[in-house]
Amino acid sequence: MTIVDAPEGLVVIDTGFSVELAEAAMALFRKHTKNDKPVKAVIYTHTHYDHYGGVKGIVSEQDVAAGRIPIVAPGTVESFNKYAIGENVITGSAMSRRMGYTFGTMLPHCDCGIVTGGLGAAHDANFHFSYLPPTDPVTRTGEKRTLAGWEFEFLYAPDTEAPEEMHIWIPAIKALTCAENANHTMHNIQTIRGARTRDARNFARYLDETLVRWGGQVQVHFGPHTWPVWGNEQVVRFLEDQRDMYKYIHDQALRHANQGLTPLEAAEVVELPDGIGRKWYNRYYHGGLHHNVRAVFHKELGFWDGDPATILPLLPADHAKRHLDLIGRDTVLAEGRKAIADGDYRWAVQILHHAVFADPADTEAKELQADAYEQLGYQQEVPQYRGIFLTAAMELRDGVHSEGQMNTDSLDTVLAMPIDLLFDYAAVHLDGPAAADADFRIDFTFTFTGAAEQPWTMWVRNGVLNARPGHGPDPQLALTGAKPALAAVLLQPGKAAELIAAHGVRADGDPAVLDRLAAVTLAFDPHFPISTP
């Protein structure tokens, strides 16, 4: 969180990831500055939950709805909602599970567990995400806003660290932030937790545009995750080095691609030149060079690595069983022990993977691979690699953990979803094979206080849930009610009868249609295995 103490009030740039954290930050600020100015505006720099999740700890929903406090954000309101909510909710179960590994949230807080989250201190998972949609969108570079008596100028930087992102210039104090396109770390071109692959070339392009616009004036660069850089010369050098780092990764990855290397082969040989690679703010405290090189391949060339043997591979468990049958379990375990004794932990993890995936009940194999993962984790500079390897070791020994699991699909974000995304969210819960012979339609009329009703129609046919605005022909059921109530019925059709009664939803037609929907709707368990099949 950045708090800008402007003449007429406070402008909060990013909010932290939770209501509790935001409230604590504001209390800390007011205690030590004796500043009781009201918050006059909130700015989201981009669409990631740790930058908007604390908003209700700073402003009230009523003040925002009444127009008393604007929320400024990049992109249209529709696109910001789509990427902020869609990324964290529609893929929320998978992302949350992977996040437990990458950020080590299930590990103990100690020297043998999690010691840092890379972009910030380690934290536990007991918090409340909130969300309020932006009310004042920025869609082009050069737009300005006067907030709390100061002018703020924006550089629109989409498809960079987030699908919607922007840089902010405050001329009154010659202060600049490039959001997460410039940090005291190499960032991720592909987040390991799971998100859209980013464009490394765009990181460099927008950082250079920022230098052209404000590089001659800037006196401080502040960021959402790291400390400020003071002084014009230092800021310019910092931004130039960050720019050159991302462009080097992009250009050298594609140079190797054009010379016939696969992503993994290129990742093993690309190294940053000392001029940028030995700068502390370009080190691997969040992202890592190895997977970022591979991410450039993925962004520009797709998922296939170009090796014909990998286009239609065996499933991991089948692959492991074939290898174990060929080599023999005892030989595999012996080789794993030798690799661990030799400190060859990458090889130990890979050879023992065959034994674990061939027989996930093989405790001896799992314990050995856990030892290898653990030592590999202790060696990592990239915190997310450490989190992955140490969490894998823990779960191989103790089984799947649920304590500490982060879940991004909070009630706030689900209820804030635009209606089209709400139906998309319901659609990914549909069991396609079970719904292959289903054929039914439901009309929805969403009501809003002080706003017009919105009619929608949804139908299930051919194992697919589709929806579009407007009512359809011959629905078997029509539901009318407030958006939260209809969202609850749509996402929990098995509880439809009690939800309809509790929330005053009007139902016309055959209520048994909801039973048919419930029969083909799945609930996700985010505690699926990762380190075993």
Coordinates of C-alpha atoms in Angstrom, one line a residue:
M1 CA 0.0 0.0 0.0
T2 CA 1.2 3.5 -0.8
I3 CA -0.5 6.4 1.0
V4 CA -0.2 9.8 -0.8
D5 CA -0.6 12.7 1.6
A6 CA -2.1 15.2 -0.9
P7 CA -3.3 18.7 0.2
E8 CA -7.0 17.9 0.4
G9 CA -6.8 14.3 1.7
L10 CA -5.2 10.9 1.2
V11 CA -5.0 8.9 -2.0
V12 CA -4.3 5.2 -1.5
I13 CA -2.5 3.5 -4.3
D14 CA -3.1 -0.3 -4.0
T15 CA -4.7 -1.7 -0.9
G16 CA -2.8 -4.9 0.2
F17 CA -4.4 -8.3 -0.2
S18 CA -6.8 -8.3 2.7
V19 CA -9.2 -6.2 4.7
E20 CA -7.3 -7.0 7.9
L21 CA -4.0 -5.9 6.4
A22 CA -5.4 -2.7 5.0
E23 CA -7.0 -1.7 8.3
A24 CA -3.8 -2.4 10.2
A25 CA -1.8 -0.4 7.6
M26 CA -4.1 2.6 7.9
A27 CA -4.0 2.4 11.7
L28 CA -0.2 2.3 11.7
F29 CA -0.1 5.3 9.4
R30 CA -2.4 7.4 11.4
K31 CA -0.8 6.4 14.7
H32 CA 2.7 7.5 13.7
T33 CA 1.9 10.5 11.5
K34 CA -1.0 11.9 13.6
N35 CA -2.7 12.4 10.2
D36 CA -6.5 12.3 10.2
K37 CA -7.2 13.4 6.7
P38 CA -9.9 11.4 5.0
V39 CA -9.3 9.0 2.1
K40 CA -10.3 10.9 -1.0
A41 CA -9.5 8.3 -3.7
V42 CA -8.2 4.8 -4.3
I43 CA -6.1 3.7 -7.2
Y44 CA -5.6 0.1 -8.3
T45 CA -2.4 -0.2 -10.3
H46 CA -3.4 -3.5 -11.8
T47 CA -5.7 -6.6 -11.6
H48 CA -4.0 -8.8 -9.0
Y49 CA -5.8 -9.6 -5.8
D50 CA -3.0 -8.4 -3.5
H51 CA -3.5 -4.9 -4.9
Y52 CA -7.3 -4.6 -4.5
G53 CA -8.2 -7.2 -1.8
G54 CA -8.0 -4.8 1.1
V55 CA -10.2 -2.1 -0.4
K56 CA -13.0 -2.5 2.1
G57 CA -10.5 -1.9 4.9
I58 CA -9.9 1.6 3.5
V59 CA -13.2 2.8 2.1
S60 CA -16.9 1.9 2.4
E61 CA -18.9 0.4 -0.4
Q62 CA -21.5 3.1 0.3
D63 CA -19.1 6.0 -0.3
V64 CA -17.9 4.4 -3.5
A65 CA -21.4 3.7 -4.8
A66 CA -22.4 7.3 -4.0
G67 CA -19.5 8.7 -6.0
R68 CA -17.9 10.3 -3.0
I69 CA -14.7 8.3 -3.4
P70 CA -13.5 7.3 -6.9
I71 CA -11.6 4.1 -7.6
V72 CA -9.2 4.7 -10.5
A73 CA -7.9 1.7 -12.4
P74 CA -6.5 0.7 -15.8
G75 CA -8.7 -0.5 -18.6
T76 CA -12.4 -0.4 -18.9
V77 CA -14.5 -1.3 -15.9
E78 CA -15.5 -4.4 -17.8
S79 CA -12.0 -5.5 -18.7
F80 CA -10.7 -4.8 -15.2
N81 CA -13.5 -6.9 -13.7
K82 CA -12.9 -9.7 -16.2
Y83 CA -9.2 -10.1 -15.5
A84 CA -9.3 -9.3 -11.7
I85 CA -12.2 -11.7 -11.0
G86 CA -11.8 -14.2 -13.8
E87 CA -8.2 -15.0 -13.0
N88 CA -8.8 -15.4 -9.3
V89 CA -12.2 -17.1 -9.4
I90 CA -12.8 -19.1 -12.6
T91 CA -9.4 -20.8 -12.2
G92 CA -9.4 -20.1 -8.5
S93 CA -9.4 -23.7 -7.2
A94 CA -6.4 -24.7 -9.3
M95 CA -4.6 -21.4 -8.7
S96 CA -5.1 -21.6 -5.0
R97 CA -3.7 -25.1 -4.8
R98 CA -0.7 -24.2 -6.8
M99 CA -0.3 -21.0 -4.8
G100 CA 0.0 -23.1 -1.7
Y101 CA 3.1 -24.6 -3.2
T102 CA 4.7 -21.5 -4.9
F103 CA 4.3 -19.2 -1.9
G104 CA 4.9 -21.9 0.7
T105 CA 1.7 -20.9 2.6
M106 CA 1.4 -24.3 4.2
L107 CA 5.0 -24.4 5.4
P108 CA 6.1 -23.6 9.0
H109 CA 7.5 -20.1 9.4
C110 CA 11.1 -21.0 10.3
D111 CA 14.6 -21.4 8.7
C112 CA 13.6 -24.8 7.4
G113 CA 10.2 -23.6 6.1
I114 CA 9.1 -20.3 4.6
V115 CA 11.3 -17.3 5.4
T116 CA 9.9 -14.9 2.7
G117 CA 7.3 -14.6 0.1
G118 CA 9.8 -13.0 -2.3
L119 CA 7.8 -9.8 -3.0
G120 CA 6.9 -9.5 0.6
A121 CA 7.1 -11.0 4.1
A122 CA 5.6 -14.4 4.6
H123 CA 2.0 -14.5 5.9
D124 CA -0.6 -16.9 6.9
A125 CA -3.9 -17.6 5.0
N126 CA -6.3 -16.3 7.6
F127 CA -7.6 -13.2 5.9
H128 CA -10.6 -11.7 4.1
F129 CA -10.4 -10.7 0.4
S130 CA -12.7 -7.9 -0.6
Y131 CA -13.4 -6.3 -3.9
L132 CA -15.0 -3.1 -5.2
P133 CA -15.1 -2.6 -9.0
P134 CA -13.3 0.5 -10.3
T135 CA -15.5 3.6 -11.0
D136 CA -13.0 5.7 -13.0
P137 CA -11.2 3.8 -15.7
V138 CA -7.9 4.9 -17.4
T139 CA -7.7 3.6 -21.0
R140 CA -5.0 5.6 -22.7
T141 CA -1.6 7.1 -21.9
G142 CA -1.6 10.7 -20.9
E143 CA -4.9 10.7 -19.1
K144 CA -4.8 12.9 -15.9
R145 CA -6.9 13.1 -12.8
T146 CA -7.0 15.7 -10.0
L147 CA -7.3 13.7 -6.8
A148 CA -7.3 15.3 -3.3
G149 CA -5.8 18.5 -4.8
W150 CA -2.9 17.0 -6.8
E151 CA -2.6 16.0 -10.4
F152 CA -2.0 12.3 -11.3
E153 CA -0.9 11.4 -14.8
F154 CA -1.1 7.8 -16.1
L155 CA 0.7 5.6 -18.6
Y156 CA -1.5 2.8 -19.7
A157 CA 0.6 -0.4 -19.9
P158 CA -1.6 -3.4 -20.7
D159 CA -0.3 -7.0 -21.2
T160 CA 2.7 -6.6 -19.0
E161 CA 2.9 -7.9 -15.4
A162 CA -0.9 -8.0 -15.5
P163 CA -3.4 -7.9 -18.4
E164 CA -4.4 -4.4 -17.2
E165 CA -1.7 -2.3 -15.6
M166 CA -0.6 1.3 -15.5
H167 CA 2.3 3.6 -14.3
I168 CA 1.5 6.7 -12.3
W169 CA 3.3 10.1 -12.3
I170 CA 2.7 12.7 -9.5
P171 CA 4.3 15.9 -10.8
A172 CA 3.9 17.9 -7.6
I173 CA 6.4 15.7 -5.9
K174 CA 8.2 14.3 -8.9
A175 CA 7.2 10.8 -7.8
L176 CA 6.7 7.8 -10.1
T177 CA 5.6 4.2 -9.8
C178 CA 5.7 1.6 -12.6
A179 CA 3.5 -0.7 -10.5
E180 CA 5.0 -4.2 -10.8
N181 CA 6.7 -3.6 -14.1
A182 CA 9.7 -2.4 -12.0
N183 CA 10.6 -4.1 -8.7
H184 CA 13.6 -5.0 -6.7
T185 CA 13.6 -8.4 -8.2
M186 CA 13.2 -10.2 -11.5
H187 CA 9.5 -10.7 -11.9
N188 CA 7.6 -13.6 -13.5
I189 CA 7.0 -13.7 -17.2
Q190 CA 5.0 -16.8 -16.4
T191 CA 3.7 -17.1 -12.9
I192 CA 4.2 -20.5 -11.5
R193 CA 1.0 -20.3 -9.5
G194 CA -0.8 -20.1 -12.8
A195 CA -2.0 -17.1 -14.8
R196 CA -1.8 -15.8 -18.4
T197 CA 1.7 -15.8 -19.8
R198 CA 3.1 -12.2 -19.9
D199 CA 4.9 -10.3 -22.6
A200 CA 8.5 -9.6 -21.6
R201 CA 8.9 -7.3 -24.6
N202 CA 6.1 -5.1 -23.3
F203 CA 7.7 -4.8 -19.9
A204 CA 10.7 -3.3 -21.6
R205 CA 8.6 -1.2 -24.1
Y206 CA 6.6 0.5 -21.4
L207 CA 9.5 1.0 -19.1
D208 CA 11.4 2.8 -21.9
E209 CA 8.3 4.9 -22.7
T210 CA 8.2 5.9 -19.0
L211 CA 11.8 7.0 -19.1
V212 CA 11.1 9.1 -22.2
R213 CA 8.1 10.8 -20.6
W214 CA 9.4 11.4 -17.0
G215 CA 13.0 10.2 -16.8
G216 CA 14.4 13.7 -16.8
Q217 CA 12.2 14.9 -13.9
V218 CA 11.7 11.9 -11.6
Q219 CA 13.2 12.1 -8.1
V220 CA 11.7 9.1 -6.5
H221 CA 10.3 5.8 -7.7
F222 CA 8.0 3.9 -5.3
G223 CA 6.6 0.5 -5.8
P224 CA 3.9 -1.7 -4.4
H225 CA 6.2 -4.4 -3.1
T226 CA 9.6 -2.9 -2.5
W227 CA 11.4 0.1 -1.1
P228 CA 11.7 3.5 -3.0
V229 CA 14.6 4.5 -5.1
W230 CA 15.7 8.1 -4.4
G231 CA 17.4 10.5 -6.7
N232 CA 17.1 11.0 -10.5
E233 CA 20.3 9.3 -11.5
Q234 CA 19.5 6.2 -9.3
V235 CA 15.9 6.0 -10.5
V236 CA 16.9 6.2 -14.2
R237 CA 19.6 3.6 -13.8
F238 CA 17.2 1.3 -11.9
L239 CA 14.5 1.6 -14.7
E240 CA 17.1 1.1 -17.5
D241 CA 18.5 -2.0 -15.8
Q242 CA 15.0 -3.5 -15.3
R243 CA 14.1 -2.6 -18.9
D244 CA 17.2 -4.2 -20.3
M245 CA 16.8 -7.4 -18.2
Y246 CA 13.3 -8.1 -19.6
K247 CA 14.3 -7.3 -23.1
Y248 CA 17.4 -9.5 -22.8
I249 CA 15.3 -12.4 -21.7
H250 CA 12.8 -11.9 -24.5
D251 CA 15.4 -11.5 -27.3
Q252 CA 17.8 -14.2 -26.2
A253 CA 15.1 -16.8 -25.7
L254 CA 13.8 -16.2 -29.2
R255 CA 17.4 -16.2 -30.6
H256 CA 17.8 -19.7 -29.2
A257 CA 14.4 -20.7 -30.5
N258 CA 15.4 -19.6 -34.0
Q259 CA 18.5 -21.7 -33.7
G260 CA 16.5 -24.8 -32.9
L261 CA 16.8 -25.0 -29.1
T262 CA 13.8 -26.2 -27.1
P263 CA 12.6 -24.1 -24.1
L264 CA 14.4 -26.3 -21.6
E265 CA 17.6 -26.3 -23.6
A266 CA 17.5 -22.5 -23.9
A267 CA 16.8 -22.1 -20.2
E268 CA 19.9 -24.0 -19.3
V269 CA 22.2 -21.8 -21.3
V270 CA 20.8 -18.2 -21.1
E271 CA 22.6 -16.1 -18.5
L272 CA 22.2 -12.4 -17.8
P273 CA 25.3 -10.4 -18.6
D274 CA 27.1 -9.0 -15.5
G275 CA 26.0 -5.4 -16.3
I276 CA 22.4 -6.3 -15.4
G277 CA 22.6 -9.8 -13.8
R278 CA 24.8 -8.6 -10.9
K279 CA 22.4 -5.8 -9.8
W280 CA 20.6 -6.8 -6.6
Y281 CA 17.3 -5.5 -8.0
N282 CA 17.6 -7.9 -10.9
R283 CA 18.1 -11.0 -8.8
Y284 CA 15.6 -13.9 -8.4
Y285 CA 13.7 -12.9 -5.3
H286 CA 10.3 -13.6 -7.0
G287 CA 10.7 -14.7 -10.6
G288 CA 13.5 -16.8 -12.0
L289 CA 15.5 -16.7 -15.2
H290 CA 15.1 -20.4 -15.9
H291 CA 11.3 -20.5 -16.1
N292 CA 11.1 -17.0 -17.6
V293 CA 13.1 -18.1 -20.6
R294 CA 10.7 -21.0 -21.1
A295 CA 7.8 -18.5 -20.6
V296 CA 8.9 -16.5 -23.6
F297 CA 8.8 -19.7 -25.7
H298 CA 5.3 -20.4 -24.4
K299 CA 4.1 -16.8 -25.1
E300 CA 5.4 -16.7 -28.6
L301 CA 5.4 -20.4 -29.7
G302 CA 2.8 -22.1 -27.5
F303 CA 2.9 -25.1 -25.2
W304 CA 4.7 -27.6 -27.4
D305 CA 8.5 -27.6 -27.1
G306 CA 9.1 -28.7 -30.7
D307 CA 10.3 -32.2 -29.9
P308 CA 8.0 -34.8 -31.7
A309 CA 8.3 -37.1 -28.7
T310 CA 6.5 -34.7 -26.5
I311 CA 3.5 -33.8 -28.6
L312 CA 1.5 -36.9 -27.5
P313 CA 3.3 -38.2 -24.4
L314 CA 2.2 -40.9 -22.0
L315 CA 0.5 -39.7 -18.9
P316 CA 3.0 -39.2 -16.0
A317 CA 1.8 -42.3 -14.1
D318 CA 1.9 -44.5 -17.1
H319 CA 5.3 -43.1 -18.1
A320 CA 6.6 -43.8 -14.5
K321 CA 5.3 -47.4 -14.5
R322 CA 6.9 -48.2 -17.8
H323 CA 10.3 -46.9 -16.6
L324 CA 10.0 -48.7 -13.3
D325 CA 9.1 -52.0 -15.1
L326 CA 12.1 -51.5 -17.4
I327 CA 14.7 -50.4 -14.8
G328 CA 13.4 -52.1 -11.7
R329 CA 12.3 -50.4 -8.4
D330 CA 15.5 -51.4 -6.4
T331 CA 17.7 -50.0 -9.1
V332 CA 15.8 -46.7 -9.2
L333 CA 15.9 -46.4 -5.4
A334 CA 19.6 -47.2 -5.3
E335 CA 20.3 -44.6 -8.0
G336 CA 18.2 -42.1 -6.0
R337 CA 20.2 -42.7 -2.8
K338 CA 23.5 -42.3 -4.7
A339 CA 22.3 -39.1 -6.3
I340 CA 21.4 -37.7 -2.9
A341 CA 24.7 -38.7 -1.4
D342 CA 26.5 -37.0 -4.3
G343 CA 24.4 -33.8 -3.9
D344 CA 22.9 -34.4 -7.4
Y345 CA 19.4 -33.4 -6.2
R346 CA 17.8 -32.6 -9.6
W347 CA 18.7 -36.1 -10.8
A348 CA 17.5 -37.6 -7.6
V349 CA 14.1 -35.9 -7.8
Q350 CA 13.7 -37.1 -11.4
I351 CA 14.7 -40.7 -11.1
L352 CA 12.7 -41.1 -7.9
H353 CA 9.7 -39.6 -9.5
H354 CA 9.2 -42.8 -11.5
A355 CA 9.0 -44.8 -8.3
V356 CA 6.6 -42.4 -6.6
F357 CA 4.2 -42.1 -9.6
A358 CA 4.3 -45.8 -10.4
D359 CA 3.3 -46.6 -6.8
P360 CA 2.2 -43.6 -4.6
A361 CA 1.9 -46.0 -1.7
D362 CA 5.6 -46.7 -1.8
T363 CA 6.6 -45.0 1.4
E364 CA 10.3 -45.6 1.0
A365 CA 10.4 -44.0 -2.4
K366 CA 8.4 -41.0 -1.2
E367 CA 10.7 -40.5 1.8
L368 CA 13.7 -40.6 -0.5
Q369 CA 12.3 -38.1 -3.0
A370 CA 11.2 -35.9 -0.1
D371 CA 14.8 -35.8 1.1
A372 CA 15.9 -34.8 -2.4
Y373 CA 13.2 -32.1 -2.7
E374 CA 14.1 -30.7 0.7
Q375 CA 17.8 -30.3 -0.1
L376 CA 17.0 -28.9 -3.6
G377 CA 14.7 -26.3 -1.9
Y378 CA 17.3 -25.2 0.5
Q379 CA 19.6 -24.3 -2.4
Q380 CA 17.2 -22.0 -4.2
E381 CA 17.5 -18.3 -4.7
V382 CA 14.0 -18.1 -6.2
P383 CA 11.6 -18.2 -3.2
Q384 CA 8.9 -19.8 -5.3
Y385 CA 11.2 -22.7 -6.2
R386 CA 12.0 -23.1 -2.5
G387 CA 8.3 -23.1 -1.7
I388 CA 7.5 -25.7 -4.3
F389 CA 10.3 -28.1 -3.3
L390 CA 9.8 -27.8 0.5
T391 CA 6.0 -28.2 0.2
A392 CA 6.4 -31.2 -2.1
A393 CA 8.7 -32.8 0.6
M394 CA 6.2 -32.1 3.3
E395 CA 3.3 -33.6 1.4
L396 CA 5.2 -36.6 0.3
R397 CA 5.9 -37.3 4.0
D398 CA 2.6 -36.2 5.6
G399 CA 0.0 -36.2 2.8
V400 CA -2.0 -33.4 1.4
H401 CA -2.3 -30.4 3.7
S402 CA -5.3 -28.0 3.8
E403 CA -4.2 -25.8 6.6
G404 CA -2.6 -22.6 5.2
Q405 CA -4.2 -23.1 1.8
M406 CA -5.0 -19.7 0.1
N407 CA -8.4 -19.4 -1.6
T408 CA -8.8 -16.5 -4.1
D409 CA -12.5 -17.2 -4.9
S410 CA -13.8 -15.2 -1.9
L411 CA -17.5 -14.3 -1.5
D412 CA -16.8 -10.7 -2.3
T413 CA -15.1 -11.5 -5.6
V414 CA -17.8 -14.0 -6.6
L415 CA -20.6 -11.5 -5.9
A416 CA -18.7 -8.8 -7.7
M417 CA -18.5 -10.8 -10.9
P418 CA -20.2 -9.3 -14.0
I419 CA -23.2 -11.5 -14.9
D420 CA -21.4 -13.0 -18.0
L421 CA -18.5 -14.1 -15.8
L422 CA -20.9 -15.5 -13.3
F423 CA -22.3 -17.9 -15.9
D424 CA -18.7 -18.7 -17.1
Y425 CA -17.9 -19.6 -13.5
A426 CA -21.0 -21.9 -13.3
A427 CA -20.0 -23.4 -16.7
V428 CA -16.6 -24.7 -15.5
H429 CA -18.4 -26.5 -12.7
L430 CA -20.5 -28.5 -15.2
D431 CA -19.7 -32.2 -15.5
G432 CA -19.7 -32.4 -19.3
P433 CA -20.0 -36.2 -19.7
A434 CA -22.8 -36.3 -17.1
A435 CA -24.6 -33.5 -18.8
A436 CA -24.2 -34.9 -22.4
D437 CA -27.9 -35.8 -22.6
A438 CA -29.3 -32.9 -20.6
D439 CA -31.5 -30.4 -22.4
F440 CA -33.1 -27.6 -20.4
R441 CA -33.3 -23.8 -20.2
I442 CA -33.7 -21.4 -17.3
D443 CA -34.5 -17.7 -17.6
F444 CA -33.0 -15.3 -15.0
T445 CA -34.1 -11.7 -14.2
F446 CA -31.5 -10.0 -12.1
T447 CA -32.9 -7.1 -10.0
F448 CA -30.9 -4.2 -8.6
T449 CA -31.7 -1.4 -6.2
G450 CA -32.1 1.8 -8.1
A451 CA -31.1 0.2 -11.5
A452 CA -32.9 -1.5 -14.3
E453 CA -33.5 -5.3 -14.3
Q454 CA -31.2 -7.4 -16.5
P455 CA -32.7 -10.4 -18.2
W456 CA -30.6 -13.4 -19.1
T457 CA -31.2 -16.9 -20.4
M458 CA -29.1 -20.0 -19.7
W459 CA -29.3 -23.4 -21.3
V460 CA -27.6 -26.8 -20.9
R461 CA -27.3 -28.9 -24.0
N462 CA -24.5 -31.2 -25.5
G463 CA -22.7 -31.1 -22.1
V464 CA -22.3 -27.3 -22.3
L465 CA -23.7 -24.5 -20.3
N466 CA -24.3 -21.4 -22.4
A467 CA -25.9 -18.0 -21.5
R468 CA -26.7 -14.8 -23.2
P469 CA -28.5 -11.5 -22.4
G470 CA -32.3 -11.5 -22.9
H471 CA -34.9 -14.1 -22.2
G472 CA -35.1 -17.3 -24.4
P473 CA -37.9 -19.3 -25.9
D474 CA -39.8 -21.8 -23.9
P475 CA -37.8 -21.9 -20.6
Q476 CA -38.8 -24.7 -18.2
L477 CA -38.1 -22.3 -15.3
A478 CA -37.9 -18.5 -14.8
L479 CA -36.1 -17.0 -11.7
T480 CA -36.4 -13.4 -10.6
G481 CA -34.4 -11.9 -7.7
A482 CA -31.4 -9.9 -6.6
K483 CA -28.1 -10.7 -8.1
P484 CA -26.6 -12.3 -4.9
A485 CA -29.6 -14.5 -4.5
L486 CA -29.6 -15.7 -8.1
A487 CA -25.9 -16.2 -8.0
A488 CA -26.3 -18.4 -4.9
V489 CA -29.0 -20.5 -6.6
L490 CA -26.9 -20.8 -9.8
L491 CA -23.7 -21.9 -8.0
Q492 CA -25.4 -24.1 -5.4
P493 CA -28.4 -25.6 -7.2
G494 CA -28.5 -28.5 -4.7
K495 CA -29.6 -26.0 -2.1
A496 CA -31.9 -24.1 -4.5
A497 CA -35.2 -24.7 -2.6
E498 CA -33.9 -23.3 0.7
L499 CA -32.1 -20.4 -1.1
I500 CA -35.2 -19.4 -3.0
A501 CA -37.3 -19.4 0.2
A502 CA -34.6 -17.5 2.2
H503 CA -34.0 -14.8 -0.3
G504 CA -37.4 -14.2 -1.8
V505 CA -36.6 -15.4 -5.2
R506 CA -39.6 -15.7 -7.5
A507 CA -39.7 -19.0 -9.4
D508 CA -42.1 -19.6 -12.2
G509 CA -42.3 -23.0 -13.9
D510 CA -40.8 -26.4 -13.0
P511 CA -38.5 -26.2 -10.0
A512 CA -37.3 -29.8 -10.7
V513 CA -35.1 -28.2 -13.4
L514 CA -32.8 -27.1 -10.6
D515 CA -32.5 -30.7 -9.5
R516 CA -31.3 -31.6 -13.0
L517 CA -28.8 -28.8 -12.8
A518 CA -27.6 -29.9 -9.4
A519 CA -27.1 -33.4 -10.7
V520 CA -24.5 -32.3 -13.3
T521 CA -22.8 -29.5 -11.2
L522 CA -19.6 -30.3 -9.4
A523 CA -18.1 -28.7 -6.3
F524 CA -14.3 -28.4 -6.5
D525 CA -12.0 -29.7 -3.8
P526 CA -8.9 -27.5 -3.9
H527 CA -6.9 -30.1 -1.9
F528 CA -6.0 -32.4 -4.8
P529 CA -2.6 -34.2 -4.9
I530 CA 0.3 -32.6 -6.7
S531 CA 3.4 -34.5 -5.6
T532 CA 1.7 -37.8 -6.3
P533 CA -0.6 -38.9 -9.1

